[in-house]
mmCIF file of C-alpha atoms and ligand atoms in Angstrom:
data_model
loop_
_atom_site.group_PDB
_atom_site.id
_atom_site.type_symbol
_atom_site.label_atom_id
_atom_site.label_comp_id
_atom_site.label_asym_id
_atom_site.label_seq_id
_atom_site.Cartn_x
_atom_site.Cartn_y
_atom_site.Cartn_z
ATOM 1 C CA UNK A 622 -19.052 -7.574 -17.811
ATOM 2 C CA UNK A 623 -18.743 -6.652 -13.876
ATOM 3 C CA UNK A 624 -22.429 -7.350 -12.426
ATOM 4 C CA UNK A 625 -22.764 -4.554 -9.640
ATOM 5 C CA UNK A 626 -25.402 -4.171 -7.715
ATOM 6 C CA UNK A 627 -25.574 -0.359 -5.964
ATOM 7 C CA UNK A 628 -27.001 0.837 -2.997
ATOM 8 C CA UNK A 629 -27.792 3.585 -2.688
ATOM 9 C CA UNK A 630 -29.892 7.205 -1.203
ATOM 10 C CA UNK A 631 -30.071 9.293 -4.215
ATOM 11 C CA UNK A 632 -29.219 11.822 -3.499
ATOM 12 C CA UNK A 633 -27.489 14.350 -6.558
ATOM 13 C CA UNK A 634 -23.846 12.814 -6.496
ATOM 14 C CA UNK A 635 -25.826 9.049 -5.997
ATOM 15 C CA UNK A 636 -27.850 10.367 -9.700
ATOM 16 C CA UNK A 637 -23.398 10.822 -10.845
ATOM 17 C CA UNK A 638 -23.186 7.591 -9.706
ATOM 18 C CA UNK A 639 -26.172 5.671 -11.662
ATOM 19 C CA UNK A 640 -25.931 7.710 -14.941
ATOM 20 C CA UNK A 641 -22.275 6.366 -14.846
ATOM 21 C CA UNK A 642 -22.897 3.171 -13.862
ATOM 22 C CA UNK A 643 -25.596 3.014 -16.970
ATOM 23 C CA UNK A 644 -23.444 4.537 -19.353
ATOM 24 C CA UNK A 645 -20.078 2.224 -18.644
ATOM 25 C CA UNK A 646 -19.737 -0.731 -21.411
ATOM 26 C CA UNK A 647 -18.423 -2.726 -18.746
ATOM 27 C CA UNK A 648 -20.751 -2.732 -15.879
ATOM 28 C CA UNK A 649 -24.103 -4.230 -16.261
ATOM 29 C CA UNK A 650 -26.430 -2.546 -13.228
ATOM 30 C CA UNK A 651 -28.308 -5.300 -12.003
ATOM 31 C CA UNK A 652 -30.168 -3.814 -9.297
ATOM 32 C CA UNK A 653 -29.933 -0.807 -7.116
ATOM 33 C CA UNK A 654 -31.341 -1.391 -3.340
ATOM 34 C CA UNK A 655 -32.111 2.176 -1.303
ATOM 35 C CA UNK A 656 -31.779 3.342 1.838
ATOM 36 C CA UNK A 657 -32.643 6.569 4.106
ATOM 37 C CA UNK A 658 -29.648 9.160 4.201
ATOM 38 C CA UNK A 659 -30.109 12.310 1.381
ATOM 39 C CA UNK A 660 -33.505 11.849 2.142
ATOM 40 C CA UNK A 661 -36.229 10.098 3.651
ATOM 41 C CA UNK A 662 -36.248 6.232 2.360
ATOM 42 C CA UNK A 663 -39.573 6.855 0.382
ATOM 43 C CA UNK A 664 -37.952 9.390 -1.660
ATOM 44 C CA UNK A 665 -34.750 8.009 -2.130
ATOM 45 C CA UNK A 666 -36.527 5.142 -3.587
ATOM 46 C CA UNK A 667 -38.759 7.278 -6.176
ATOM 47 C CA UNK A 668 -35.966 9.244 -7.093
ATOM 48 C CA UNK A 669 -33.966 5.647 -8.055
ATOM 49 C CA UNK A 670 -37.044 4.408 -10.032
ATOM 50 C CA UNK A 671 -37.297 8.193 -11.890
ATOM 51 C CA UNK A 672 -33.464 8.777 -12.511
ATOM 52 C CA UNK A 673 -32.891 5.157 -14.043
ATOM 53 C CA UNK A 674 -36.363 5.572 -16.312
ATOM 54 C CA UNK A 675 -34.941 9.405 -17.045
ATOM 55 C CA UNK A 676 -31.715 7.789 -17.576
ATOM 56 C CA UNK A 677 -33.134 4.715 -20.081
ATOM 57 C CA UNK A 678 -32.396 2.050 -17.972
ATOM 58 C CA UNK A 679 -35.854 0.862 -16.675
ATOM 59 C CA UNK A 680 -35.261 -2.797 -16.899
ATOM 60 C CA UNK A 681 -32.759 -2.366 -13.813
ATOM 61 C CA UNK A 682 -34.806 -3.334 -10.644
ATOM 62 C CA UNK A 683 -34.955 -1.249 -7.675
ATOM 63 C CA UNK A 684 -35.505 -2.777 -4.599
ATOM 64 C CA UNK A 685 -36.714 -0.496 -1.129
ATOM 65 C CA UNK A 686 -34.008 -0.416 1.840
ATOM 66 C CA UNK A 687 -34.034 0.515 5.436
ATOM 67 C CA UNK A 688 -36.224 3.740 6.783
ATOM 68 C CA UNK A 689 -33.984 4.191 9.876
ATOM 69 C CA UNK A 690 -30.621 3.086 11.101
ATOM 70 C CA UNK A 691 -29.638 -0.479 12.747
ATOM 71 C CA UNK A 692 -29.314 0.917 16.949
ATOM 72 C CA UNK A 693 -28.978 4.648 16.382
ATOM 73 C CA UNK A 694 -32.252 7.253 16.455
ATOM 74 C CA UNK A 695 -32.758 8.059 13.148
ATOM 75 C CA UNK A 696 -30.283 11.880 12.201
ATOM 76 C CA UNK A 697 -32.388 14.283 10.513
ATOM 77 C CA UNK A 698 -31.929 13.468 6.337
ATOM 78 C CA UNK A 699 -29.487 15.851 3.983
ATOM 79 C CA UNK A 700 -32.405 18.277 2.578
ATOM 80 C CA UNK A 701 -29.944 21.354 3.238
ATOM 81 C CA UNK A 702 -27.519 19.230 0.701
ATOM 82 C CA UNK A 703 -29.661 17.933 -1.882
ATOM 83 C CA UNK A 704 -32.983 19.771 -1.377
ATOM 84 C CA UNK A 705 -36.541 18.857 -0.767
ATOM 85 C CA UNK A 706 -36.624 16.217 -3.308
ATOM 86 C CA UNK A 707 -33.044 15.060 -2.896
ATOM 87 C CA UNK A 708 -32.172 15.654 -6.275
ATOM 88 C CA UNK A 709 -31.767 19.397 -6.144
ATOM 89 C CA UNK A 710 -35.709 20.497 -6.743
ATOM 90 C CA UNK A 711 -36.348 18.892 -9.878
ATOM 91 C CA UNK A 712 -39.747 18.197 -9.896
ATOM 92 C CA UNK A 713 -39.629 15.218 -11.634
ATOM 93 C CA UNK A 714 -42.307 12.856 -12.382
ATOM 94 C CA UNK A 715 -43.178 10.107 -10.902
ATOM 95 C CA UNK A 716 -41.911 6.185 -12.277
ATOM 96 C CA UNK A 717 -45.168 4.004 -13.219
ATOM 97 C CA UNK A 718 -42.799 1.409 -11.841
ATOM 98 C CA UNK A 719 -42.986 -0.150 -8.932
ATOM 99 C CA UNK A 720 -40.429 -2.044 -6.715
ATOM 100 C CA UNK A 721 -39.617 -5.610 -6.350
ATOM 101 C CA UNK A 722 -41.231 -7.628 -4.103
ATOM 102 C CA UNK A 723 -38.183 -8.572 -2.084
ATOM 103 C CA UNK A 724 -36.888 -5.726 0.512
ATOM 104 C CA UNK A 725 -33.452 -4.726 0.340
ATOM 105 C CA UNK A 726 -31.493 -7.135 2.297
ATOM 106 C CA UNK A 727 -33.285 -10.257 0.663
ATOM 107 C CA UNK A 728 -32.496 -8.544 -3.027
ATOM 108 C CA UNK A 729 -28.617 -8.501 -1.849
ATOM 109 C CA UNK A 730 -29.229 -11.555 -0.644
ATOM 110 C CA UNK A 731 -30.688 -13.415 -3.809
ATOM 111 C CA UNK A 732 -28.170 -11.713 -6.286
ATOM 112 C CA UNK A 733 -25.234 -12.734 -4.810
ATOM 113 C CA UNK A 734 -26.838 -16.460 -4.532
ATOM 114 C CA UNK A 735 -27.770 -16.318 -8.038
ATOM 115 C CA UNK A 736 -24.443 -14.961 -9.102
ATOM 116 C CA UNK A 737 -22.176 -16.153 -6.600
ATOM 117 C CA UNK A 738 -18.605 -14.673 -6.652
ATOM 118 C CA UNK A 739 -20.056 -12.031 -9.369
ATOM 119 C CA UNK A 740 -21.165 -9.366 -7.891
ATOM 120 C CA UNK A 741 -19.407 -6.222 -6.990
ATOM 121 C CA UNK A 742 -21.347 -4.615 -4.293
ATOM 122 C CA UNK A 743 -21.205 -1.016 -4.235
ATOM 123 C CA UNK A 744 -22.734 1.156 -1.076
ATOM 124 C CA UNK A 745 -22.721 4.800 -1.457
ATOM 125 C CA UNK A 746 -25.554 5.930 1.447
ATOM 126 C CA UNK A 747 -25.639 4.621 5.239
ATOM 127 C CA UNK A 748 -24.426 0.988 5.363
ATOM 128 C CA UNK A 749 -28.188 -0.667 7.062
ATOM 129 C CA UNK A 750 -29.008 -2.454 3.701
ATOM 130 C CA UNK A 751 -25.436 -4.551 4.241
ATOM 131 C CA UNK A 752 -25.618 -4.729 8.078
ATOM 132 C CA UNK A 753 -29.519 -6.105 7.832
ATOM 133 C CA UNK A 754 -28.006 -8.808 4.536
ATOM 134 C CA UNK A 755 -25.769 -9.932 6.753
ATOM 135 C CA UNK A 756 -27.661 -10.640 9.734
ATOM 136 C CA UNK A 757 -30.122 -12.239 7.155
ATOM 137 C CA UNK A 758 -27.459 -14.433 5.215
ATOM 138 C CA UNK A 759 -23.784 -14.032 7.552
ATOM 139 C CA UNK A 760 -22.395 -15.933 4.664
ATOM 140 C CA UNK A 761 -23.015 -12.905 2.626
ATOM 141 C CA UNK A 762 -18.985 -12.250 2.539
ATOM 142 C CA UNK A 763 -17.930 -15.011 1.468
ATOM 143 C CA UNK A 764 -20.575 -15.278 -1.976
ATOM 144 C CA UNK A 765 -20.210 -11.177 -3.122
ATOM 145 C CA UNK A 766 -17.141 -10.600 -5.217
ATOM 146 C CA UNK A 767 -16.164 -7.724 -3.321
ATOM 147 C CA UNK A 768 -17.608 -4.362 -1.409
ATOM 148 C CA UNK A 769 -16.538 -0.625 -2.614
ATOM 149 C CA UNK A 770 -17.921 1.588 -0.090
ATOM 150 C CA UNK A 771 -18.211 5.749 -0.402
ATOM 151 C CA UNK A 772 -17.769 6.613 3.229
ATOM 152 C CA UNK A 773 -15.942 7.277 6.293
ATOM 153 C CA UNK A 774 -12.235 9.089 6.005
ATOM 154 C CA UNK A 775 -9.062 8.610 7.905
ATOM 155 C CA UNK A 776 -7.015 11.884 7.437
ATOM 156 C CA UNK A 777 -9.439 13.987 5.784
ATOM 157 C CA UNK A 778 -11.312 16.036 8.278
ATOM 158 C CA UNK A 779 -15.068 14.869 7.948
ATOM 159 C CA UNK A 780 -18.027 16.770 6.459
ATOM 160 C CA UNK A 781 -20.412 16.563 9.052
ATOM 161 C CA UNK A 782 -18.340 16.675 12.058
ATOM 162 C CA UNK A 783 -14.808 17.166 12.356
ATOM 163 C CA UNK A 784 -14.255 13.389 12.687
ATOM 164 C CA UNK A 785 -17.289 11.872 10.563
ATOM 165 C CA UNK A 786 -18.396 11.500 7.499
ATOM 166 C CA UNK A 787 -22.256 11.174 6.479
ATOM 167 C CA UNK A 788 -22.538 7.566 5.243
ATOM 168 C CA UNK A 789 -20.422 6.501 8.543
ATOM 169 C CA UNK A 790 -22.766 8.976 10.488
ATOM 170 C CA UNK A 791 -26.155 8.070 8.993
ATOM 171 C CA UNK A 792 -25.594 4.763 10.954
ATOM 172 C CA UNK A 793 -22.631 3.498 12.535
ATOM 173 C CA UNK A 794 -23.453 0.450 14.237
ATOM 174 C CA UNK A 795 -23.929 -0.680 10.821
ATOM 175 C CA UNK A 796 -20.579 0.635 9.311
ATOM 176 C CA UNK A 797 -19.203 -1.371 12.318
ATOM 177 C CA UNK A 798 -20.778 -4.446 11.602
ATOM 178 C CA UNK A 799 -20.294 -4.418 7.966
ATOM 179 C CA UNK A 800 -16.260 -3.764 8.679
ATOM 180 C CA UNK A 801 -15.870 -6.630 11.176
ATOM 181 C CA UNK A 802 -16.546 -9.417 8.524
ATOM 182 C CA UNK A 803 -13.852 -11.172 6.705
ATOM 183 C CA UNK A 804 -14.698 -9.738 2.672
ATOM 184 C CA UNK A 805 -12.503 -7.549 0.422
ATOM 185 C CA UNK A 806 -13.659 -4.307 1.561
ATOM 186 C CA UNK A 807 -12.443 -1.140 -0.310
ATOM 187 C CA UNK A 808 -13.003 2.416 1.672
ATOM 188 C CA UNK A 809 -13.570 4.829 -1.067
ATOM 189 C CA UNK A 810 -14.110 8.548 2.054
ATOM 190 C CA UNK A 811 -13.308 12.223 1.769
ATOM 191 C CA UNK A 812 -9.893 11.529 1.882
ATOM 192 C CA UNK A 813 -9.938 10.694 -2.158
ATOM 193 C CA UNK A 814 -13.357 12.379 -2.801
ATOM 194 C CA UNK A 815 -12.152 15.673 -1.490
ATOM 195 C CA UNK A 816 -9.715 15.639 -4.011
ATOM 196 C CA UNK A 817 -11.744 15.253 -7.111
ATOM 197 C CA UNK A 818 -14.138 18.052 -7.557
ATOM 198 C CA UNK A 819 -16.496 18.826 -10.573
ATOM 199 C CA UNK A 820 -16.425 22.559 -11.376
ATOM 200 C CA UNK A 821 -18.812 24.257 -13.231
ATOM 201 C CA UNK A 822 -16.832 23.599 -16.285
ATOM 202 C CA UNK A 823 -16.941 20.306 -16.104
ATOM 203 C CA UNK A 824 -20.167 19.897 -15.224
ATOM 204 C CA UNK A 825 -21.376 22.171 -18.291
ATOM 205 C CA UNK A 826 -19.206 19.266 -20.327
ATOM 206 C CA UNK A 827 -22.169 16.758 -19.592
ATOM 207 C CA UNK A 828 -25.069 19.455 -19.890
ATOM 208 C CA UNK A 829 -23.383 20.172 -23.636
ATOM 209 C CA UNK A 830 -22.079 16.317 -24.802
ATOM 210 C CA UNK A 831 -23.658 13.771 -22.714
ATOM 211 C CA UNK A 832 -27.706 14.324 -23.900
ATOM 212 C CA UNK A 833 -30.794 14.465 -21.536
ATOM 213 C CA UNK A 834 -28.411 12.596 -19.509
ATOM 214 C CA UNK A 835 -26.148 15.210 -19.624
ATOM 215 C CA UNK A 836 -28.381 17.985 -18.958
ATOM 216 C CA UNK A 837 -30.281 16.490 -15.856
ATOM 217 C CA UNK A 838 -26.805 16.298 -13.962
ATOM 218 C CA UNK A 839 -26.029 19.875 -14.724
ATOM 219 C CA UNK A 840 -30.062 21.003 -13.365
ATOM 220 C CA UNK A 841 -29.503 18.877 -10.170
ATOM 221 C CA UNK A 842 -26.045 19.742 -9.681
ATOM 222 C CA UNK A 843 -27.505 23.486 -9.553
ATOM 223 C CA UNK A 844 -28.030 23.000 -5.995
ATOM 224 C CA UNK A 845 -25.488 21.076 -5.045
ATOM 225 C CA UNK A 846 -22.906 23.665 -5.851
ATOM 226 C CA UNK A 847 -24.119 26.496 -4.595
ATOM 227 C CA UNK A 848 -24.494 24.738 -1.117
ATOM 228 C CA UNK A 849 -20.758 23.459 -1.854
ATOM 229 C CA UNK A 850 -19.890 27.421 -2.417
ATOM 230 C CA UNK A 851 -22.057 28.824 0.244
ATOM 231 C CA UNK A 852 -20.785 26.436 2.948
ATOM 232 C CA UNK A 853 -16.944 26.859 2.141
ATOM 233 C CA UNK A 854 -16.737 23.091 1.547
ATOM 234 C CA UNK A 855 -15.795 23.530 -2.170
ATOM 235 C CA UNK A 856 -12.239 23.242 -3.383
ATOM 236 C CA UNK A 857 -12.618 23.882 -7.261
ATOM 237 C CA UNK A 858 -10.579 26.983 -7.072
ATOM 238 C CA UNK A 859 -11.828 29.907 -8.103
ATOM 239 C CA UNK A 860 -14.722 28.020 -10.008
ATOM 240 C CA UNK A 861 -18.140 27.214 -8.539
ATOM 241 C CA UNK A 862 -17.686 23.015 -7.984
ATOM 242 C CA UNK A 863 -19.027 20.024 -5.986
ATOM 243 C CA UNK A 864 -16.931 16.976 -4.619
ATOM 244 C CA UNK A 865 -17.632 13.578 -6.741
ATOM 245 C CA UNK A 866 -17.772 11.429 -3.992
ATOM 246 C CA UNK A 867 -20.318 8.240 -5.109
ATOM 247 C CA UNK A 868 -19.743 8.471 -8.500
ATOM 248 C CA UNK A 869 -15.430 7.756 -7.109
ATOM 249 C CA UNK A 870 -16.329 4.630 -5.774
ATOM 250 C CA UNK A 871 -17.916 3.302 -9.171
ATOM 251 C CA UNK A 872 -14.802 4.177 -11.020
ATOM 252 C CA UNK A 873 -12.658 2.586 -8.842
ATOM 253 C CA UNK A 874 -13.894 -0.591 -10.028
ATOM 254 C CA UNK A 875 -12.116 -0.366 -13.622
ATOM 255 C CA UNK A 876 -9.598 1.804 -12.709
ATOM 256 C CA UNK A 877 -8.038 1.104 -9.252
ATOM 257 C CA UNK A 878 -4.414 1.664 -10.570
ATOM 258 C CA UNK A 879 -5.152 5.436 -10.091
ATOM 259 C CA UNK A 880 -5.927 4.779 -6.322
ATOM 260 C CA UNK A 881 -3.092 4.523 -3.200
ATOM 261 C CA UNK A 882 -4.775 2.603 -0.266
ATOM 262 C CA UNK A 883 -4.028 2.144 2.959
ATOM 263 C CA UNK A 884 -5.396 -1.149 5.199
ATOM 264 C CA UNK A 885 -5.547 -2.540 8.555
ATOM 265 C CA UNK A 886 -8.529 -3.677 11.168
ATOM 266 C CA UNK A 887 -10.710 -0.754 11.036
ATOM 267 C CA UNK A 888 -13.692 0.380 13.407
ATOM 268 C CA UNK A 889 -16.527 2.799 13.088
ATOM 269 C CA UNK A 890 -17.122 4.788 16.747
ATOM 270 C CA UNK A 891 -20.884 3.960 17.672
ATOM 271 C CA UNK A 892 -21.770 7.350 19.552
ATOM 272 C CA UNK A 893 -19.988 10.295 22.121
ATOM 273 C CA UNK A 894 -18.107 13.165 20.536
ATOM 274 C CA UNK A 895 -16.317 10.819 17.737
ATOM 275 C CA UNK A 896 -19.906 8.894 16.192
ATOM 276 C CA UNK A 897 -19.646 8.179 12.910
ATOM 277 C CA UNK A 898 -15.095 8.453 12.615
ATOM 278 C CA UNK A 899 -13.843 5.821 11.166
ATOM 279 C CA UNK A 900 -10.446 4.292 12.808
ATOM 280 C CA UNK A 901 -7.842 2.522 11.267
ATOM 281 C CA UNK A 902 -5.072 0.951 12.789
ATOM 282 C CA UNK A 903 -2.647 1.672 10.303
ATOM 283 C CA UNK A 904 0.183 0.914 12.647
ATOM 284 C CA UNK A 905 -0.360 -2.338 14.521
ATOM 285 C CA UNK A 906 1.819 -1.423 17.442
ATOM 286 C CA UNK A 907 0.844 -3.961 20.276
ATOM 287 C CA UNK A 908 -2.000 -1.526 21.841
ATOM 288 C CA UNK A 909 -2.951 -2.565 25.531
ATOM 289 C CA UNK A 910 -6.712 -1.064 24.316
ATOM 290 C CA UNK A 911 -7.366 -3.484 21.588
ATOM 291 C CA UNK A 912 -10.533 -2.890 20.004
ATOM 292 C CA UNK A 913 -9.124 -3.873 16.901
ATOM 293 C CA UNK A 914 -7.571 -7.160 17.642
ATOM 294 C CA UNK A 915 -9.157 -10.049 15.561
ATOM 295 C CA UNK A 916 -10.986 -7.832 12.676
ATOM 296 C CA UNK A 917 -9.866 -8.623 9.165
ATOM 297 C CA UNK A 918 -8.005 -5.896 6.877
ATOM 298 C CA UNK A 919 -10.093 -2.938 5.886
ATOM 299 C CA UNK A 920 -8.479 -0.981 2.674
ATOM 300 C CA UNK A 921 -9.149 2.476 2.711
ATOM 301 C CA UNK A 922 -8.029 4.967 -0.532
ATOM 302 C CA UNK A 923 -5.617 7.474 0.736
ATOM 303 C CA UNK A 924 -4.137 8.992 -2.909
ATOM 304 C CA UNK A 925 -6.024 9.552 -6.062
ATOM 305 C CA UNK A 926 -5.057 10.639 -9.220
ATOM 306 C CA UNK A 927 -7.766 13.005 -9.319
ATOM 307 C CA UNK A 928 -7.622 14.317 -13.132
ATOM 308 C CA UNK A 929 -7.374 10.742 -14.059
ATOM 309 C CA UNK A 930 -10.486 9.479 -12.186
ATOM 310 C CA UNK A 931 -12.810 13.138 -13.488
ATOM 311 C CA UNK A 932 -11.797 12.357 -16.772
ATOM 312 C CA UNK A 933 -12.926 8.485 -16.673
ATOM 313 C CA UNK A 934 -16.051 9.700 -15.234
ATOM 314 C CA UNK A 935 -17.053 12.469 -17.613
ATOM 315 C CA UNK A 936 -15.926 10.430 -20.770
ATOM 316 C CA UNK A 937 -17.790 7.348 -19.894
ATOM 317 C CA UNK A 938 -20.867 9.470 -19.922
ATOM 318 C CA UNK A 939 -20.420 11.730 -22.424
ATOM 319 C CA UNK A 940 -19.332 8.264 -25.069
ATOM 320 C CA UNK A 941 -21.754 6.051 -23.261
ATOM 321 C CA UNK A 942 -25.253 8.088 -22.056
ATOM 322 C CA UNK A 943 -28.323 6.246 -23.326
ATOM 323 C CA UNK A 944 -30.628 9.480 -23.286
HETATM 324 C C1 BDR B 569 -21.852 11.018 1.058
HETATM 325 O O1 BDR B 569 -22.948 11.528 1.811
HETATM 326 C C2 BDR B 569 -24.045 11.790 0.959
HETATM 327 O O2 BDR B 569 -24.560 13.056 1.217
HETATM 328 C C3 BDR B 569 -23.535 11.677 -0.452
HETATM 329 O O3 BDR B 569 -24.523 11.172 -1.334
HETATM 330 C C4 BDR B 569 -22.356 10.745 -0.336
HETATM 331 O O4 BDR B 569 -22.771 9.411 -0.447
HETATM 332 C C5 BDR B 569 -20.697 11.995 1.135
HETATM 333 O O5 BDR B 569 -20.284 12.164 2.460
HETATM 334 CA CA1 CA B 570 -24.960 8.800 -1.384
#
């Protein structure tokens, strides 16, 4: 069993993300942390508590995250892209659960202590949760089996600025920090995520074979598409469709064969015109500007194959949905 630990802003494609996560007979969820980004850090955190009770997986913890970036002033959250509840206006009800007692960086911190070498940590929102476990525990790297992180892209345009992507944007002092450590760090950005998009089709798959599971990803998707289709950002053909961006990063972990990467020491621009790109120096020419020299190899997924990594992600929920 992989032990993964995600964190997380759900956030509709973060909800992908969990319902796979629950449904894969290989990974065993053992704790999601949250953190501001789709929404405000207070509802991010309800809507993790909800979706994995919705989702029959209430024995997986949920521990609360950062409220605002590392340096930056906090960016106002993704309502526009998720909607008032950040799960596409579902008007769910509440958890009866509550949180655990230790705040996000000290959960990370604990569970890769406990399990040392075990866990795969996966960050799909605004990197502050890893930036503050670092700065609590620096030798953080060297006990976490690995980090798989949706964000940033090197070649893709981004999707809230030309150069940046919203993770990356949502704070990136942190992204910085978290990239300058020596730990096998996997980019999982738009470059790949861009390529795989869920059409209505496939979407309609889960509503009609994957249970309540199934049909609470098609409701909260609802949203999600049509701001996909209204903005232009959607490239599911003549279909309405929605990128799969955090759910990506989960399947990399059992299928990485279907991913090309790319590595070298990478940055994340802290503010001015570029905040929030991600830069990789892919080429390692000797640069007389070297604000690269001395970081450790980032890898960064540059191919996908796409139908490969869809199909992995609707089949493990449609075989493997508890609800
Ligand atoms: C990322 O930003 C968020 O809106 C999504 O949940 C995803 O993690 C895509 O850029
Ligand atoms: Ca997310």
């Amino acid at each position: 069993m992989t032990k993964v630990l995600l964190d997380t802003d759900p956030g509709i494609d973060d909800a992908q993300a969990i319902a796979y996560a629950i449904a894969h007979p290989d990974i065993e969820l053992v704790g999601l942390t949250t953190v501001f980004g789709n929404a405000s850090i207070d509802i991010t955190t309800a809507n993790a508590l909800k979706l994995l009770d919705y989702f029959g997986a209430s024995e997986v913890p949920v521990s609360k995250g950062a409220a605002v970036p590392v340096v930056q002033a906090p960016r106002p959250h993704a309502y526009f892209v998720h909607g008032d509840d950040g799960i596409g206006n579902l008007d769910m009800p509440p958890s009866p659960r509550d949180t655990s007692v230790f705040p996000a960086p000290e959960f990370i911190m604990n569970q890769a202590s406990l399990h040392r070498g075990e866990i795969t940590l996966v960050a799909v929102g605004p990197l502050t949760n890893i930036a503050n476990a670092l700065e609590l525990d620096p030798s953080l790297p060297k006990k976490v089996k690995e980090l798989i992180i949706m964000g940033g892209t090197v070649d893709e345009p981004g999707n809230v600025s030309p150069l940046a992507e919203a993770n990356f944007l949502g704070d990136p002092h942190a992204a910085d920090r978290v990239l300058s450590q020596s730990w096998p760090v996997t980019i999982i950005g738009l470059d790949v995520t861009h390529q795989i998009m869920l059409t209505d089709t496939h979407l309609a798959s889960l509503r009609d074979g994957a249970g309540k599971t199934g049909q609470l990803l098609w409701d909260s998707s609802r949203f999600y598409v049509d701001f996909y289709t209204q903005s232009g950002a959607a490239k599911g053909g003549a279909e309405p469709a929605c990128a799969m961006h955090d759910a990506t990063a989960l399947v990399y972990v059992h299928e990485r064969d279907s991913f090309g990467t790319t590595h070298g020491p990478a940055r994340v621009i802290e503010d001015g015109v570029a905040v929030g790109q991600l830069a990789i120096d892919r080429k390692h020419y000797d640069y007389s500007l070297d604000h690269w020299e001395g970081r450790p190899p980032t890898y960064a997924a540059m191919t996908v194959d796409a139908e490969h990594v869809r199909r992995a992600f609707l089949d493990t929920i449609i075989k493997g949905h508890r609800v």
